[in-house]
PDB file of C-alpha atoms in Angstrom:
ATOM      1  CA  UNK A   1     -15.562 105.029  45.983  1.00  0.00           C
ATOM      2  CA  UNK A   2     -14.427 103.254  42.792  1.00  0.00           C
ATOM      3  CA  UNK A   3     -12.836 100.460  44.798  1.00  0.00           C
ATOM      4  CA  UNK A   4     -15.988 100.080  46.939  1.00  0.00           C
ATOM      5  CA  UNK A   5     -18.091  99.815  43.782  1.00  0.00           C
ATOM      6  CA  UNK A   6     -16.050  96.971  42.319  1.00  0.00           C
ATOM      7  CA  UNK A   7     -15.834  95.208  45.720  1.00  0.00           C
ATOM      8  CA  UNK A   8     -19.637  95.304  45.856  1.00  0.00           C
ATOM      9  CA  UNK A   9     -19.859  93.844  42.331  1.00  0.00           C
ATOM     10  CA  UNK A  10     -17.356  91.148  43.247  1.00  0.00           C
ATOM     11  CA  UNK A  11     -19.390  90.154  46.325  1.00  0.00           C
ATOM     12  CA  UNK A  12     -22.672  90.278  44.408  1.00  0.00           C
ATOM     13  CA  UNK A  13     -21.997  89.040  40.843  1.00  0.00           C
ATOM     14  CA  UNK A  14     -25.730  88.633  40.211  1.00  0.00           C
ATOM     15  CA  UNK A  15     -26.118  92.422  40.304  1.00  0.00           C
ATOM     16  CA  UNK A  16     -23.688  93.052  37.459  1.00  0.00           C
ATOM     17  CA  UNK A  17     -25.284  94.445  34.296  1.00  0.00           C
ATOM     18  CA  UNK A  18     -25.357  92.168  31.261  1.00  0.00           C
ATOM     19  CA  UNK A  19     -25.649  94.836  28.563  1.00  0.00           C
ATOM     20  CA  UNK A  20     -24.634  93.821  25.038  1.00  0.00           C
ATOM     21  CA  UNK A  21     -22.402  95.960  22.841  1.00  0.00           C
ATOM     22  CA  UNK A  22     -22.260  98.855  22.299  1.00  0.00           C
ATOM     23  CA  UNK A  23     -24.048  99.760  25.555  1.00  0.00           C
ATOM     24  CA  UNK A  24     -21.902  97.186  27.377  1.00  0.00           C
ATOM     25  CA  UNK A  25     -18.787  99.241  26.717  1.00  0.00           C
ATOM     26  CA  UNK A  26     -20.112 101.883  29.125  1.00  0.00           C
ATOM     27  CA  UNK A  27     -20.908  99.321  31.879  1.00  0.00           C
ATOM     28  CA  UNK A  28     -21.712  95.643  32.179  1.00  0.00           C
ATOM     29  CA  UNK A  29     -18.874  94.072  30.219  1.00  0.00           C
ATOM     30  CA  UNK A  30     -16.452  96.771  31.409  1.00  0.00           C
ATOM     31  CA  UNK A  31     -17.484  96.165  35.032  1.00  0.00           C
ATOM     32  CA  UNK A  32     -16.981  92.401  34.607  1.00  0.00           C
ATOM     33  CA  UNK A  33     -13.403  92.699  33.332  1.00  0.00           C
ATOM     34  CA  UNK A  34     -12.679  95.442  35.900  1.00  0.00           C
ATOM     35  CA  UNK A  35     -13.644  93.086  38.750  1.00  0.00           C
ATOM     36  CA  UNK A  36     -11.326  90.475  37.258  1.00  0.00           C
ATOM     37  CA  UNK A  37      -8.597  93.146  37.075  1.00  0.00           C
ATOM     38  CA  UNK A  38      -9.006  94.049  40.777  1.00  0.00           C
ATOM     39  CA  UNK A  39      -8.924  90.369  41.744  1.00  0.00           C
ATOM     40  CA  UNK A  40      -5.361  90.263  40.417  1.00  0.00           C
ATOM     41  CA  UNK A  41      -5.754  88.755  36.943  1.00  0.00           C
ATOM     42  CA  UNK A  42      -4.715  92.015  35.238  1.00  0.00           C
ATOM     43  CA  UNK A  43      -3.273  90.837  31.930  1.00  0.00           C
ATOM     44  CA  UNK A  44      -6.086  88.349  31.373  1.00  0.00           C
ATOM     45  CA  UNK A  45      -8.638  91.103  32.070  1.00  0.00           C
ATOM     46  CA  UNK A  46      -6.960  93.489  29.603  1.00  0.00           C
ATOM     47  CA  UNK A  47      -6.814  90.816  26.875  1.00  0.00           C
ATOM     48  CA  UNK A  48     -10.463  89.939  27.372  1.00  0.00           C
ATOM     49  CA  UNK A  49     -11.472  93.598  27.150  1.00  0.00           C
ATOM     50  CA  UNK A  50      -9.435  94.224  23.987  1.00  0.00           C
ATOM     51  CA  UNK A  51     -10.864  91.104  22.317  1.00  0.00           C
ATOM     52  CA  UNK A  52     -14.409  92.080  23.301  1.00  0.00           C
ATOM     53  CA  UNK A  53     -14.246  95.775  22.412  1.00  0.00           C
ATOM     54  CA  UNK A  54     -12.313  95.500  19.148  1.00  0.00           C
ATOM     55  CA  UNK A  55     -14.266  95.832  15.902  1.00  0.00           C
ATOM     56  CA  UNK A  56     -17.328  97.510  14.432  1.00  0.00           C
ATOM     57  CA  UNK A  57     -19.895  99.317  16.572  1.00  0.00           C
ATOM     58  CA  UNK A  58     -23.602  99.359  15.788  1.00  0.00           C
ATOM     59  CA  UNK A  59     -24.893 102.868  16.364  1.00  0.00           C
ATOM     60  CA  UNK A  60     -28.113 102.797  18.432  1.00  0.00           C
ATOM     61  CA  UNK A  61     -31.212 103.899  16.539  1.00  0.00           C
ATOM     62  CA  UNK A  62     -31.793 106.822  18.887  1.00  0.00           C
ATOM     63  CA  UNK A  63     -28.470 108.340  17.735  1.00  0.00           C
ATOM     64  CA  UNK A  64     -29.386 108.050  14.046  1.00  0.00           C
ATOM     65  CA  UNK A  65     -32.911 109.312  14.664  1.00  0.00           C
ATOM     66  CA  UNK A  66     -31.608 112.415  16.451  1.00  0.00           C
ATOM     67  CA  UNK A  67     -28.962 113.358  13.874  1.00  0.00           C
ATOM     68  CA  UNK A  68     -29.197 117.071  13.007  1.00  0.00           C
ATOM     69  CA  UNK A  69     -31.801 117.738  10.292  1.00  0.00           C
ATOM     70  CA  UNK A  70     -31.078 120.945   8.362  1.00  0.00           C
ATOM     71  CA  UNK A  71     -33.743 120.441   5.687  1.00  0.00           C
ATOM     72  CA  UNK A  72     -36.057 123.137   7.100  1.00  0.00           C
ATOM     73  CA  UNK A  73     -33.967 126.035   8.441  1.00  0.00           C
ATOM     74  CA  UNK A  74     -36.140 128.856   9.865  1.00  0.00           C
ATOM     75  CA  UNK A  75     -34.092 131.826   8.571  1.00  0.00           C
ATOM     76  CA  UNK A  76     -32.554 132.711   5.206  1.00  0.00           C
ATOM     77  CA  UNK A  77     -29.548 134.172   7.058  1.00  0.00           C
ATOM     78  CA  UNK A  78     -28.635 130.727   8.373  1.00  0.00           C
ATOM     79  CA  UNK A  79     -26.366 128.256   6.557  1.00  0.00           C
ATOM     80  CA  UNK A  80     -25.757 124.678   7.712  1.00  0.00           C
ATOM     81  CA  UNK A  81     -22.710 122.611   6.771  1.00  0.00           C
ATOM     82  CA  UNK A  82     -22.012 118.886   6.920  1.00  0.00           C
ATOM     83  CA  UNK A  83     -18.684 117.290   6.008  1.00  0.00           C
ATOM     84  CA  UNK A  84     -18.364 113.502   5.679  1.00  0.00           C
ATOM     85  CA  UNK A  85     -14.842 112.243   6.318  1.00  0.00           C
ATOM     86  CA  UNK A  86     -12.867 109.006   6.679  1.00  0.00           C
ATOM     87  CA  UNK A  87     -10.001 108.702   9.152  1.00  0.00           C
ATOM     88  CA  UNK A  88      -6.542 108.053   7.685  1.00  0.00           C
ATOM     89  CA  UNK A  89      -4.812 107.770  11.076  1.00  0.00           C
ATOM     90  CA  UNK A  90      -6.116 106.701  14.520  1.00  0.00           C
ATOM     91  CA  UNK A  91      -8.364 109.071  16.474  1.00  0.00           C
ATOM     92  CA  UNK A  92      -7.999 109.303  20.233  1.00  0.00           C
ATOM     93  CA  UNK A  93      -9.520 111.418  22.978  1.00  0.00           C
ATOM     94  CA  UNK A  94      -9.199 110.257  26.575  1.00  0.00           C
ATOM     95  CA  UNK A  95     -12.324 108.968  28.305  1.00  0.00           C
ATOM     96  CA  UNK A  96     -13.297 110.561  31.620  1.00  0.00           C
ATOM     97  CA  UNK A  97     -14.420 107.409  33.442  1.00  0.00           C
ATOM     98  CA  UNK A  98     -13.171 107.368  37.039  1.00  0.00           C
ATOM     99  CA  UNK A  99     -11.545 103.958  36.478  1.00  0.00           C
ATOM    100  CA  UNK A 100     -10.764 101.888  33.394  1.00  0.00           C
ATOM    101  CA  UNK A 101      -8.497  98.849  33.241  1.00  0.00           C
ATOM    102  CA  UNK A 102      -6.678 100.395  30.257  1.00  0.00           C
ATOM    103  CA  UNK A 103      -4.560 103.459  30.952  1.00  0.00           C
ATOM    104  CA  UNK A 104      -5.827 105.223  27.828  1.00  0.00           C
ATOM    105  CA  UNK A 105      -9.457 104.371  26.984  1.00  0.00           C
ATOM    106  CA  UNK A 106     -11.069 106.276  24.126  1.00  0.00           C
ATOM    107  CA  UNK A 107     -13.856 108.759  24.905  1.00  0.00           C
ATOM    108  CA  UNK A 108     -17.236 106.972  24.811  1.00  0.00           C
ATOM    109  CA  UNK A 109     -20.761 108.090  25.570  1.00  0.00           C
ATOM    110  CA  UNK A 110     -21.791 107.102  29.116  1.00  0.00           C
ATOM    111  CA  UNK A 111     -25.167 105.736  28.013  1.00  0.00           C
ATOM    112  CA  UNK A 112     -24.589 104.278  24.539  1.00  0.00           C
ATOM    113  CA  UNK A 113     -20.964 103.098  24.856  1.00  0.00           C
ATOM    114  CA  UNK A 114     -20.191 104.530  21.411  1.00  0.00           C
ATOM    115  CA  UNK A 115     -16.967 106.494  20.763  1.00  0.00           C
ATOM    116  CA  UNK A 116     -17.703 110.114  19.957  1.00  0.00           C
ATOM    117  CA  UNK A 117     -16.103 113.509  19.543  1.00  0.00           C
ATOM    118  CA  UNK A 118     -17.917 116.089  21.672  1.00  0.00           C
ATOM    119  CA  UNK A 119     -19.303 119.322  20.224  1.00  0.00           C
ATOM    120  CA  UNK A 120     -17.110 121.298  22.629  1.00  0.00           C
ATOM    121  CA  UNK A 121     -14.005 119.535  21.247  1.00  0.00           C
ATOM    122  CA  UNK A 122     -14.996 120.490  17.706  1.00  0.00           C
ATOM    123  CA  UNK A 123     -15.421 124.111  18.761  1.00  0.00           C
ATOM    124  CA  UNK A 124     -12.023 124.298  20.471  1.00  0.00           C
ATOM    125  CA  UNK A 125     -10.108 122.631  17.640  1.00  0.00           C
ATOM    126  CA  UNK A 126     -11.862 124.534  14.868  1.00  0.00           C
ATOM    127  CA  UNK A 127     -11.263 127.855  16.645  1.00  0.00           C
ATOM    128  CA  UNK A 128      -7.553 127.022  16.783  1.00  0.00           C
ATOM    129  CA  UNK A 129      -7.488 126.001  13.091  1.00  0.00           C
ATOM    130  CA  UNK A 130      -9.353 129.209  12.192  1.00  0.00           C
ATOM    131  CA  UNK A 131      -6.691 131.228  14.002  1.00  0.00           C
ATOM    132  CA  UNK A 132      -3.940 129.379  12.149  1.00  0.00           C
ATOM    133  CA  UNK A 133      -5.544 129.896   8.744  1.00  0.00           C
ATOM    134  CA  UNK A 134      -6.886 133.435   9.162  1.00  0.00           C
ATOM    135  CA  UNK A 135      -4.184 136.051   9.118  1.00  0.00           C
ATOM    136  CA  UNK A 136      -2.012 133.854  11.335  1.00  0.00           C
ATOM    137  CA  UNK A 137      -3.496 134.846  14.686  1.00  0.00           C
ATOM    138  CA  UNK A 138      -1.299 132.133  16.254  1.00  0.00           C
ATOM    139  CA  UNK A 139       1.822 130.258  15.155  1.00  0.00           C
ATOM    140  CA  UNK A 140       5.348 131.250  14.173  1.00  0.00           C
ATOM    141  CA  UNK A 141       4.317 133.567  11.293  1.00  0.00           C
ATOM    142  CA  UNK A 142       1.782 135.796  12.995  1.00  0.00           C
ATOM    143  CA  UNK A 143       0.239 138.740  11.159  1.00  0.00           C
ATOM    144  CA  UNK A 144       1.663 142.127  12.231  1.00  0.00           C
ATOM    145  CA  UNK A 145      -0.699 144.505  10.412  1.00  0.00           C
ATOM    146  CA  UNK A 146      -3.029 145.924  13.096  1.00  0.00           C
ATOM    147  CA  UNK A 147      -5.924 146.446  10.709  1.00  0.00           C
ATOM    148  CA  UNK A 148      -5.835 142.860   9.431  1.00  0.00           C
ATOM    149  CA  UNK A 149      -5.488 141.538  12.977  1.00  0.00           C
ATOM    150  CA  UNK A 150      -8.542 143.522  14.097  1.00  0.00           C
ATOM    151  CA  UNK A 151     -10.567 142.179  11.170  1.00  0.00           C
ATOM    152  CA  UNK A 152      -9.480 138.587  11.841  1.00  0.00           C
ATOM    153  CA  UNK A 153     -10.325 138.918  15.534  1.00  0.00           C
ATOM    154  CA  UNK A 154     -13.796 140.240  14.681  1.00  0.00           C
ATOM    155  CA  UNK A 155     -14.362 137.200  12.426  1.00  0.00           C
ATOM    156  CA  UNK A 156     -13.266 134.852  15.200  1.00  0.00           C
ATOM    157  CA  UNK A 157     -15.530 136.462  17.821  1.00  0.00           C
ATOM    158  CA  UNK A 158     -18.449 136.497  15.379  1.00  0.00           C
ATOM    159  CA  UNK A 159     -18.134 132.750  14.723  1.00  0.00           C
ATOM    160  CA  UNK A 160     -16.865 131.323  18.008  1.00  0.00           C
ATOM    161  CA  UNK A 161     -17.661 133.975  20.614  1.00  0.00           C
ATOM    162  CA  UNK A 162     -15.234 135.294  23.158  1.00  0.00           C
ATOM    163  CA  UNK A 163     -13.203 133.254  25.594  1.00  0.00           C
ATOM    164  CA  UNK A 164     -13.248 133.634  29.364  1.00  0.00           C
ATOM    165  CA  UNK A 165     -11.843 137.044  30.275  1.00  0.00           C
ATOM    166  CA  UNK A 166     -12.146 138.409  26.725  1.00  0.00           C
ATOM    167  CA  UNK A 167     -14.502 141.373  26.470  1.00  0.00           C
ATOM    168  CA  UNK A 168     -16.999 142.775  28.946  1.00  0.00           C
ATOM    169  CA  UNK A 169     -19.942 140.622  27.897  1.00  0.00           C
ATOM    170  CA  UNK A 170     -19.936 136.936  27.058  1.00  0.00           C
ATOM    171  CA  UNK A 171     -20.923 135.918  23.538  1.00  0.00           C
ATOM    172  CA  UNK A 172     -21.303 132.303  22.368  1.00  0.00           C
ATOM    173  CA  UNK A 173     -20.770 133.108  18.687  1.00  0.00           C
ATOM    174  CA  UNK A 174     -22.881 132.371  15.627  1.00  0.00           C
ATOM    175  CA  UNK A 175     -21.808 128.727  15.211  1.00  0.00           C
ATOM    176  CA  UNK A 176     -23.646 125.752  16.695  1.00  0.00           C
ATOM    177  CA  UNK A 177     -21.658 122.511  16.940  1.00  0.00           C
ATOM    178  CA  UNK A 178     -22.851 118.897  17.080  1.00  0.00           C
ATOM    179  CA  UNK A 179     -21.068 115.705  18.254  1.00  0.00           C
ATOM    180  CA  UNK A 180     -19.588 113.183  15.817  1.00  0.00           C
ATOM    181  CA  UNK A 181     -20.157 109.462  16.412  1.00  0.00           C
ATOM    182  CA  UNK A 182     -17.784 106.731  15.243  1.00  0.00           C
ATOM    183  CA  UNK A 183     -18.609 103.115  14.435  1.00  0.00           C
ATOM    184  CA  UNK A 184     -15.292 101.346  15.061  1.00  0.00           C
ATOM    185  CA  UNK A 185     -12.901 100.652  17.956  1.00  0.00           C
ATOM    186  CA  UNK A 186      -9.300  99.467  17.631  1.00  0.00           C
ATOM    187  CA  UNK A 187      -6.092  99.415  19.653  1.00  0.00           C
ATOM    188  CA  UNK A 188      -2.622 100.873  19.241  1.00  0.00           C
ATOM    189  CA  UNK A 189       0.525 100.134  21.262  1.00  0.00           C
ATOM    190  CA  UNK A 190       3.330 102.563  22.000  1.00  0.00           C
ATOM    191  CA  UNK A 191       6.440 100.811  23.279  1.00  0.00           C
ATOM    192  CA  UNK A 192       9.047 103.228  24.698  1.00  0.00           C
ATOM    193  CA  UNK A 193      12.603 101.946  24.216  1.00  0.00           C
ATOM    194  CA  UNK A 194      15.435 102.003  26.761  1.00  0.00           C
ATOM    195  CA  UNK A 195      18.347 104.126  25.496  1.00  0.00           C
ATOM    196  CA  UNK A 196      20.836 101.699  27.002  1.00  0.00           C
ATOM    197  CA  UNK A 197      19.373  98.377  25.900  1.00  0.00           C
ATOM    198  CA  UNK A 198      17.483  99.741  22.851  1.00  0.00           C
ATOM    199  CA  UNK A 199      14.588  97.485  23.672  1.00  0.00           C
ATOM    200  CA  UNK A 200      11.021  98.056  24.707  1.00  0.00           C
ATOM    201  CA  UNK A 201      10.381  98.592  28.406  1.00  0.00           C
ATOM    202  CA  UNK A 202       6.644  98.684  29.048  1.00  0.00           C
ATOM    203  CA  UNK A 203       4.054  98.742  26.220  1.00  0.00           C
ATOM    204  CA  UNK A 204       1.391 101.440  26.562  1.00  0.00           C
ATOM    205  CA  UNK A 205      -2.011 100.559  25.121  1.00  0.00           C
ATOM    206  CA  UNK A 206      -4.310 103.110  23.503  1.00  0.00           C
ATOM    207  CA  UNK A 207      -7.925 102.403  22.686  1.00  0.00           C
ATOM    208  CA  UNK A 208      -8.633 104.348  19.492  1.00  0.00           C
ATOM    209  CA  UNK A 209     -11.011 104.804  16.594  1.00  0.00           C
ATOM    210  CA  UNK A 210      -8.975 103.123  13.815  1.00  0.00           C
ATOM    211  CA  UNK A 211      -8.236 104.352  10.280  1.00  0.00           C
ATOM    212  CA  UNK A 212     -11.117 103.635   7.918  1.00  0.00           C
ATOM    213  CA  UNK A 213     -13.809 104.718  10.362  1.00  0.00           C
ATOM    214  CA  UNK A 214     -16.148 107.384   8.994  1.00  0.00           C
ATOM    215  CA  UNK A 215     -17.788 110.351  10.687  1.00  0.00           C
ATOM    216  CA  UNK A 216     -19.642 113.573   9.908  1.00  0.00           C
ATOM    217  CA  UNK A 217     -18.910 117.103  11.076  1.00  0.00           C
ATOM    218  CA  UNK A 218     -22.134 119.142  11.419  1.00  0.00           C
ATOM    219  CA  UNK A 219     -22.182 122.918  11.846  1.00  0.00           C
ATOM    220  CA  UNK A 220     -24.923 125.526  11.845  1.00  0.00           C
ATOM    221  CA  UNK A 221     -24.112 129.176  11.121  1.00  0.00           C
ATOM    222  CA  UNK A 222     -26.944 131.054  12.837  1.00  0.00           C
ATOM    223  CA  UNK A 223     -26.258 134.783  13.375  1.00  0.00           C
ATOM    224  CA  UNK A 224     -29.004 136.710  15.191  1.00  0.00           C
ATOM    225  CA  UNK A 225     -30.317 140.208  14.309  1.00  0.00           C
ATOM    226  CA  UNK A 226     -28.066 142.970  15.577  1.00  0.00           C
ATOM    227  CA  UNK A 227     -25.262 140.570  16.405  1.00  0.00           C
ATOM    228  CA  UNK A 228     -21.918 142.163  17.295  1.00  0.00           C
ATOM    229  CA  UNK A 229     -19.315 142.177  15.968  1.00  0.00           C
ATOM    230  CA  UNK A 230     -21.156 142.415  12.663  1.00  0.00           C
ATOM    231  CA  UNK A 231     -19.321 140.851   9.736  1.00  0.00           C
ATOM    232  CA  UNK A 232     -20.197 139.935   6.174  1.00  0.00           C
ATOM    233  CA  UNK A 233     -21.168 136.286   5.810  1.00  0.00           C
ATOM    234  CA  UNK A 234     -19.693 136.127   2.295  1.00  0.00           C
ATOM    235  CA  UNK A 235     -16.305 137.062   3.798  1.00  0.00           C
ATOM    236  CA  UNK A 236     -16.239 134.931   6.935  1.00  0.00           C
ATOM    237  CA  UNK A 237     -17.793 131.670   5.667  1.00  0.00           C
ATOM    238  CA  UNK A 238     -15.035 130.930   3.102  1.00  0.00           C
ATOM    239  CA  UNK A 239     -12.515 131.368   5.930  1.00  0.00           C
ATOM    240  CA  UNK A 240     -14.503 128.914   8.012  1.00  0.00           C
ATOM    241  CA  UNK A 241     -14.609 126.351   5.191  1.00  0.00           C
ATOM    242  CA  UNK A 242     -10.835 126.720   4.747  1.00  0.00           C
ATOM    243  CA  UNK A 243     -10.293 126.089   8.469  1.00  0.00           C
ATOM    244  CA  UNK A 244     -12.521 122.984   8.367  1.00  0.00           C
ATOM    245  CA  UNK A 245     -10.507 121.503   5.499  1.00  0.00           C
ATOM    246  CA  UNK A 246      -7.169 122.334   7.121  1.00  0.00           C
ATOM    247  CA  UNK A 247      -8.223 120.874  10.467  1.00  0.00           C
ATOM    248  CA  UNK A 248      -9.381 117.564   8.987  1.00  0.00           C
ATOM    249  CA  UNK A 249      -6.741 116.993   6.323  1.00  0.00           C
ATOM    250  CA  UNK A 250      -3.633 118.688   7.735  1.00  0.00           C
ATOM    251  CA  UNK A 251      -3.735 119.369  11.485  1.00  0.00           C
ATOM    252  CA  UNK A 252      -5.862 116.425  12.625  1.00  0.00           C
ATOM    253  CA  UNK A 253      -8.712 116.244  15.124  1.00  0.00           C
ATOM    254  CA  UNK A 254      -7.199 113.861  17.693  1.00  0.00           C
ATOM    255  CA  UNK A 255      -5.907 114.730  21.147  1.00  0.00           C
ATOM    256  CA  UNK A 256      -2.569 113.260  19.925  1.00  0.00           C
ATOM    257  CA  UNK A 257      -2.510 115.130  16.622  1.00  0.00           C
ATOM    258  CA  UNK A 258       1.091 116.226  17.263  1.00  0.00           C
ATOM    259  CA  UNK A 259       2.158 112.657  16.381  1.00  0.00           C
ATOM    260  CA  UNK A 260      -0.028 112.612  13.279  1.00  0.00           C
ATOM    261  CA  UNK A 261      -3.175 111.040  14.688  1.00  0.00           C
ATOM    262  CA  UNK A 262      -6.640 112.188  13.654  1.00  0.00           C
ATOM    263  CA  UNK A 263      -6.036 113.197  10.027  1.00  0.00           C
ATOM    264  CA  UNK A 264      -8.765 112.360   7.518  1.00  0.00           C
ATOM    265  CA  UNK A 265      -9.793 112.581   3.898  1.00  0.00           C
ATOM    266  CA  UNK A 266     -12.966 114.485   3.090  1.00  0.00           C
ATOM    267  CA  UNK A 267     -15.585 112.468   1.226  1.00  0.00           C
ATOM    268  CA  UNK A 268     -18.443 114.957   0.751  1.00  0.00           C
ATOM    269  CA  UNK A 269     -19.371 118.575   1.459  1.00  0.00           C
ATOM    270  CA  UNK A 270     -23.034 119.509   1.964  1.00  0.00           C
ATOM    271  CA  UNK A 271     -24.599 122.913   2.613  1.00  0.00           C
ATOM    272  CA  UNK A 272     -28.206 123.757   3.505  1.00  0.00           C
ATOM    273  CA  UNK A 273     -30.227 126.965   3.100  1.00  0.00           C
ATOM    274  CA  UNK A 274     -33.873 127.859   3.790  1.00  0.00           C
ATOM    275  CA  UNK A 275     -34.786 128.972   0.274  1.00  0.00           C
ATOM    276  CA  UNK A 276     -31.979 127.534  -1.860  1.00  0.00           C
ATOM    277  CA  UNK A 277     -32.264 123.980  -0.580  1.00  0.00           C
ATOM    278  CA  UNK A 278     -29.358 121.538  -0.321  1.00  0.00           C
ATOM    279  CA  UNK A 279     -26.184 121.222  -2.338  1.00  0.00           C
ATOM    280  CA  UNK A 280     -23.637 118.384  -2.235  1.00  0.00           C
ATOM    281  CA  UNK A 281     -20.111 118.722  -3.661  1.00  0.00           C
ATOM    282  CA  UNK A 282     -16.896 116.709  -3.782  1.00  0.00           C
ATOM    283  CA  UNK A 283     -14.612 119.645  -2.961  1.00  0.00           C
ATOM    284  CA  UNK A 284     -14.542 122.905  -0.991  1.00  0.00           C
ATOM    285  CA  UNK A 285     -14.154 125.253  -3.971  1.00  0.00           C
ATOM    286  CA  UNK A 286     -17.383 124.082  -5.646  1.00  0.00           C
ATOM    287  CA  UNK A 287     -19.297 124.342  -2.384  1.00  0.00           C
ATOM    288  CA  UNK A 288     -17.994 127.868  -1.733  1.00  0.00           C
ATOM    289  CA  UNK A 289     -19.184 129.061  -5.156  1.00  0.00           C
ATOM    290  CA  UNK A 290     -22.649 127.696  -4.469  1.00  0.00           C
ATOM    291  CA  UNK A 291     -22.882 129.262  -1.001  1.00  0.00           C
ATOM    292  CA  UNK A 292     -21.605 132.611  -2.284  1.00  0.00           C
ATOM    293  CA  UNK A 293     -24.380 132.585  -4.878  1.00  0.00           C
ATOM    294  CA  UNK A 294     -26.933 132.018  -2.112  1.00  0.00           C
ATOM    295  CA  UNK A 295     -25.577 134.896  -0.016  1.00  0.00           C
ATOM    296  CA  UNK A 296     -25.380 137.245  -3.025  1.00  0.00           C
ATOM    297  CA  UNK A 297     -29.044 136.541  -3.682  1.00  0.00           C
ATOM    298  CA  UNK A 298     -30.016 138.097  -0.368  1.00  0.00           C
ATOM    299  CA  UNK A 299     -29.091 135.646   2.355  1.00  0.00           C
ATOM    300  CA  UNK A 300     -26.704 137.929   4.227  1.00  0.00           C
ATOM    301  CA  UNK A 301     -27.566 138.881   7.815  1.00  0.00           C
TER     302      UNK A 301
END
């Protein structure tokens, strides 16, 4: 089907889309260089794509206009969190297009052509970081005390819900996640070396979001009445904030975080509450003190 599509575009060049960036990176420009790739001019097509895609991305207005607005939360038991960060190492998550002339294109929105980290990716990575930070539910130094393990598991289920096969009833958890959009595209090359000749064999290109790009993590803690397992917000939210900091600054948020990609420095912490308003801090400790004061004043579920 992919081949038929590009054959049709090759036979009917007038039907190719002429979308400008960033929308063109989800069609149009990508289709043009893909046709050139299939016609046999592979290296020229790759070079043209990398020259055309490299650089800053203008976020479409509809993305900015639909950014989460936590200024009027409906319940005093809800707390929203936003963390602004700047990448220190490249971020990469593989795109799911059926065909791309690069082996490793970065994940981009199908409509807007803008690189983004999906809400589901945030949930999976933050759950893992929460397990690492909270009583060592995973990792080489796992907690052995049954009581502490039970408490930590209740916190995890309360925030993230249960996974497939866990428990009799499915629960989505009290956290709501939002996607993060990035405004830059760059390229990295990995060149595996031959052990015999100690020279590069075949360079592997990665399309990435480069260091220096900025993004925002947005979370909403929204427990509902009678939610089970019931936990104390003043106990579980500091653990969540710790996991957020560890994920961004230590573990990394990239699909290739095992090689150090996806680490970031945190620029700002913001928290939102129905009656207490908005607070902005430079570090996690100051934000935690403010949120604890809110919860002590009657904001617990």
